[in-house]
Short mmCIF file of C-alpha atoms in Angstrom, two decimals:
data_model
loop_
_atom_site.label_atom_id
_atom_site.label_comp_id
_atom_site.label_asym_id
_atom_site.label_seq_id
_atom_site.Cartn_x
_atom_site.Cartn_y
_atom_site.Cartn_z
CA MET A 267 -9.48 -13.86 19.37
CA ASP A 268 -10.82 -11.05 21.55
CA ALA A 269 -8.63 -8.86 23.75
CA LYS A 270 -9.81 -10.44 27.00
CA MET A 271 -8.82 -13.91 25.80
CA GLU A 272 -5.46 -12.66 24.56
CA ASN A 273 -4.81 -10.98 27.90
CA GLN A 274 -5.56 -14.16 29.82
CA LEU A 275 -3.25 -16.19 27.59
CA GLU A 276 -0.52 -13.62 28.22
CA LEU A 277 -1.03 -13.82 32.00
CA VAL A 278 -0.77 -17.62 31.95
CA GLU A 279 2.31 -17.46 29.73
CA LYS A 280 4.11 -14.94 31.94
CA SER A 281 3.22 -16.77 35.14
CA TYR A 282 4.58 -20.11 33.93
CA ASP A 283 7.68 -18.41 32.50
CA LYS A 284 8.25 -16.97 35.96
CA THR A 285 7.70 -20.37 37.58
CA ILE A 286 10.36 -21.90 35.31
CA GLU A 287 12.84 -19.09 36.03
CA PHE A 288 12.40 -19.47 39.79
CA GLY A 289 12.53 -23.26 39.49
CA LYS A 290 15.95 -23.03 37.83
CA LYS A 291 17.10 -21.20 40.97
CA GLY A 292 15.70 -23.95 43.18
CA ILE A 293 12.70 -21.88 44.29
CA ASN A 294 9.27 -23.53 44.37
CA LEU A 295 6.68 -20.75 44.40
CA TYR A 296 4.13 -23.07 46.01
CA ASN A 297 6.40 -23.16 49.07
CA ASP A 298 6.54 -19.37 49.42
CA LEU A 299 2.93 -18.33 49.89
CA PRO A 300 1.70 -15.25 51.79
CA GLU A 301 0.04 -15.49 55.19
CA TYR A 302 -3.46 -14.77 53.91
CA ILE A 303 -3.19 -18.09 52.07
CA THR A 304 -1.32 -20.16 54.69
CA ASN A 305 -3.77 -18.95 57.37
CA ASP A 306 -6.80 -19.83 55.22
CA PRO A 307 -8.95 -22.59 56.81
CA ASP A 308 -8.67 -24.65 53.61
CA TYR A 309 -4.87 -24.41 53.38
CA PRO A 310 -4.33 -27.77 55.16
CA ILE A 311 -6.21 -29.36 52.24
CA PHE A 312 -3.59 -27.94 49.86
CA GLN A 313 -0.79 -29.24 52.10
CA LYS A 314 -2.40 -32.68 52.07
CA MET A 315 -2.54 -32.59 48.24
CA ILE A 316 1.18 -31.78 48.13
CA ILE A 317 2.02 -34.69 50.45
CA GLU A 318 -0.16 -37.11 48.48
CA GLY A 319 1.33 -36.37 45.11
CA GLY A 320 1.77 -32.69 44.40
CA THR A 321 -0.48 -30.26 42.60
CA SER A 322 -0.39 -32.05 39.24
CA ASP A 323 -2.59 -34.99 38.33
CA SER A 324 -0.91 -35.58 34.95
CA ASP A 325 0.89 -38.72 36.12
CA ARG A 326 -2.09 -40.67 37.38
CA LYS A 327 -1.94 -44.37 36.54
CA GLU A 328 -5.55 -44.09 35.40
CA ILE A 329 -4.55 -41.78 32.53
CA ARG A 330 -1.96 -44.17 31.15
CA ASP A 331 -4.23 -47.16 31.63
CA TYR A 332 -7.03 -45.47 29.71
CA LEU A 333 -4.90 -44.12 26.86
CA SER A 334 -2.93 -47.39 26.59
CA PRO A 335 0.02 -45.87 24.69
CA ASN A 336 1.99 -48.11 22.35
CA THR A 337 4.82 -47.67 19.87
CA ASN A 338 2.47 -47.12 16.94
CA MET A 339 0.67 -44.19 18.56
CA LYS A 340 1.17 -40.44 18.38
CA PHE A 341 0.39 -38.68 21.69
CA ILE A 342 -0.44 -34.98 22.03
CA ASP A 343 0.11 -33.32 25.43
CA LEU A 344 -1.90 -30.08 25.30
CA GLY A 345 -0.62 -27.57 27.85
CA CYS A 346 2.24 -29.93 28.52
CA CYS A 347 4.07 -28.04 31.28
CA LEU A 348 7.02 -30.26 32.31
CA ASN A 349 5.17 -33.59 32.11
CA LEU A 350 7.88 -35.03 29.86
CA MET A 351 10.47 -34.36 32.56
CA PHE A 352 8.63 -35.02 35.79
CA ARG A 353 5.45 -37.02 35.09
CA GLY A 354 6.88 -40.07 33.36
CA TYR A 355 5.76 -39.23 29.83
CA ASP A 356 9.33 -39.76 28.61
CA LYS A 357 8.85 -43.46 29.45
CA TRP A 358 5.71 -43.86 27.32
CA PRO A 359 6.23 -45.96 24.17
CA SER A 360 4.05 -43.61 22.07
CA THR A 361 5.57 -40.70 20.11
CA TYR A 362 5.37 -37.57 22.26
CA HIS A 363 4.25 -34.15 21.02
CA GLY A 364 3.94 -31.25 23.48
CA VAL A 365 2.23 -27.87 23.24
CA ASP A 366 2.62 -25.09 25.80
CA ILE A 367 2.05 -21.33 25.88
CA SER A 368 5.22 -20.77 27.96
CA SER A 369 8.35 -20.29 25.86
CA LYS A 370 10.51 -20.95 28.94
CA THR A 371 8.77 -24.31 29.36
CA ILE A 372 9.38 -25.30 25.74
CA GLN A 373 13.00 -24.14 25.98
CA LEU A 374 13.61 -26.27 29.07
CA LEU A 375 11.95 -29.28 27.43
CA ASP A 376 14.10 -28.82 24.33
CA GLU A 377 17.20 -28.90 26.55
CA PHE A 378 15.92 -31.99 28.34
CA VAL A 379 15.18 -33.82 25.07
CA THR A 380 18.62 -32.96 23.67
CA LYS A 381 20.43 -34.01 26.84
CA LYS A 382 18.55 -37.32 27.12
CA GLN A 383 18.48 -37.84 23.33
CA LEU A 384 14.78 -38.64 23.49
CA PRO A 385 13.10 -39.66 20.21
CA ILE A 386 10.06 -37.39 20.49
CA GLY A 387 7.83 -35.98 17.78
CA SER A 388 7.75 -32.22 18.40
CA LEU A 389 7.50 -29.37 20.90
CA TYR A 390 5.41 -26.35 19.97
CA CYS A 391 5.14 -23.03 21.79
CA GLY A 392 1.62 -21.68 21.41
CA SER A 393 -1.97 -21.89 22.57
CA ILE A 394 -3.91 -25.16 22.57
CA HIS A 395 -6.86 -23.62 20.71
CA GLU A 396 -4.86 -23.42 17.47
CA VAL A 397 -2.10 -25.95 16.86
CA PRO A 398 -0.03 -26.75 13.72
CA PHE A 399 -1.02 -30.37 13.29
CA ASP A 400 -2.98 -32.14 10.59
CA THR A 401 -6.55 -33.29 11.10
CA ASN A 402 -6.82 -36.80 12.59
CA TYR A 403 -3.09 -36.82 13.36
CA PHE A 404 -3.09 -38.14 16.94
CA ASP A 405 -4.19 -41.44 18.41
CA ILE A 406 -4.29 -40.27 22.02
CA GLY A 407 -4.08 -37.00 23.94
CA ALA A 408 -4.20 -35.27 27.30
CA CYS A 409 -5.09 -31.77 28.43
CA ILE A 410 -4.48 -31.61 32.16
CA GLY A 411 -4.43 -28.48 34.31
CA VAL A 412 -5.23 -26.09 31.47
CA LEU A 413 -8.91 -25.40 30.92
CA GLU A 414 -9.45 -23.93 34.39
CA TYR A 415 -7.71 -20.74 33.29
CA PHE A 416 -10.24 -19.92 30.59
CA GLU A 417 -13.84 -18.90 30.04
CA LYS A 418 -16.47 -20.63 27.94
CA ASP A 419 -15.49 -19.31 24.50
CA PHE A 420 -11.87 -20.41 24.77
CA VAL A 421 -12.81 -23.78 26.27
CA ALA A 422 -15.14 -24.40 23.32
CA ARG A 423 -12.40 -23.55 20.83
CA ALA A 424 -9.91 -25.80 22.62
CA ILE A 425 -12.33 -28.74 22.55
CA ILE A 426 -13.04 -28.23 18.84
CA GLU A 427 -9.32 -28.11 18.09
CA ALA A 428 -8.62 -31.24 20.14
CA HIS A 429 -11.43 -32.99 18.28
CA ARG A 430 -9.95 -31.92 14.95
CA ILE A 431 -6.48 -33.33 15.55
CA ILE A 432 -7.48 -36.60 17.24
CA LYS A 433 -8.41 -39.60 15.12
CA PRO A 434 -11.90 -41.11 15.09
CA ASN A 435 -12.27 -43.24 18.24
CA GLY A 436 -9.01 -41.77 19.54
CA LYS A 437 -8.85 -41.16 23.27
CA LEU A 438 -8.41 -37.94 25.24
CA VAL A 439 -8.16 -37.23 28.95
CA LEU A 440 -8.86 -33.70 30.13
CA ASP A 441 -9.89 -32.04 33.35
CA ILE A 442 -11.87 -29.09 34.66
CA PRO A 443 -12.01 -27.53 38.14
CA ASP A 444 -14.44 -28.93 40.70
CA ILE A 445 -15.80 -25.46 41.43
CA GLY A 446 -17.35 -25.21 44.87
CA SER A 447 -15.15 -27.85 46.47
CA PRO A 448 -12.73 -26.71 49.22
CA GLU A 449 -9.83 -28.24 47.26
CA CYS A 450 -10.67 -26.12 44.24
CA ARG A 451 -11.30 -23.00 46.30
CA ILE A 452 -7.82 -22.97 47.88
CA MET A 453 -6.14 -23.83 44.56
CA MET A 454 -7.94 -20.93 42.86
CA ILE A 455 -6.68 -18.55 45.57
CA ILE A 456 -3.12 -19.84 45.08
CA GLU A 457 -3.29 -19.68 41.28
CA GLU A 458 -4.49 -16.07 41.42
CA HIS A 459 -1.60 -15.22 43.74
CA LEU A 460 0.77 -16.78 41.17
CA GLY A 461 -0.59 -14.46 38.51
CA ARG A 462 -2.70 -16.94 36.56
CA PRO A 463 -6.28 -16.60 37.86
CA ASP A 464 -8.77 -19.36 37.11
CA LYS A 465 -11.54 -18.07 34.83
CA PHE A 466 -13.53 -21.27 34.23
CA ASP A 467 -17.22 -20.33 34.20
CA LEU A 468 -19.08 -23.50 33.18
CA SER A 469 -21.20 -25.87 35.23
CA PHE A 470 -20.57 -29.59 34.82
CA GLN A 471 -23.73 -29.87 32.73
CA GLU A 472 -22.75 -26.99 30.46
CA PHE A 473 -19.31 -28.49 29.96
CA GLU A 474 -20.69 -31.93 29.20
CA ASP A 475 -23.21 -30.44 26.78
CA MET A 476 -20.27 -28.77 25.04
CA LEU A 477 -18.47 -32.10 24.79
CA LYS A 478 -21.32 -34.21 23.46
CA ASN A 479 -21.01 -33.26 19.78
CA TYR A 480 -17.31 -34.13 19.77
CA PHE A 481 -16.53 -36.75 22.39
CA GLU A 482 -18.17 -39.67 24.16
CA ILE A 483 -17.65 -39.57 27.94
CA ASP A 484 -16.41 -43.03 28.91
CA LYS A 485 -15.99 -42.07 32.56
CA LYS A 486 -15.20 -39.18 34.86
CA GLU A 487 -13.41 -39.09 38.20
CA LYS A 488 -12.71 -36.52 40.89
CA PHE A 489 -9.04 -36.07 41.70
CA GLY A 490 -8.03 -33.32 44.13
CA PRO A 491 -9.46 -29.99 42.98
CA MET A 492 -10.30 -31.32 39.50
CA ILE A 493 -12.71 -33.58 37.65
CA GLN A 494 -11.03 -35.74 35.01
CA TYR A 495 -12.91 -36.80 31.89
CA PHE A 496 -11.94 -39.88 29.89
CA LEU A 497 -13.19 -39.35 26.36
CA SER A 498 -13.50 -41.13 23.00
CA CYS A 499 -13.44 -38.99 19.85
CA LYS A 500 -16.69 -39.04 17.82
CA LYS A 501 -16.50 -38.39 14.07
#
């Protein structure tokens, strides 16, 4: 991994660690934004997103409907954040495995799992481009709100790794930023302020060309500042 990629991973890690630490104190950093952001003409779009369901699209009904989790399935949540706690993934019948770069996130999830005595598979602190799971291990997966932080080379490695660990015909939902949309523009400004700048540098066509050797695109949908892809694993 080159130094630029390592530096970006470190920025994302530190930013989410900070978000967790402030969250434990009851402080939501999205509610404490500087005036240059709150006075931005696109800021009301961000406020509308918050009212309509927050800044995360991990808990969309469409994701669960597409992945159709059942008790015989292993599910990998790549860049899991706190989905297990706040996005209903603890209610899924599939066996949950989470990966996140933030050690504070994994620590909090560990505490949550212990307190609730949840029968999950594993929690792993590390980057999604290199995970400690066997080939063809997972039936279903998600990678929501992650790829926007990274440039082409990392995105390619993350897709190859996701393809490796998901079974033939397994399903994956992931998203990328809808660059150029006002929703994405204001989110990128906010994410940079939070210390985790978006670095995504692919057009839709370039991204889909990257996918085609690994996944079949069953459908794609715009949601807020992101485009979600619903994929079947080709092997």
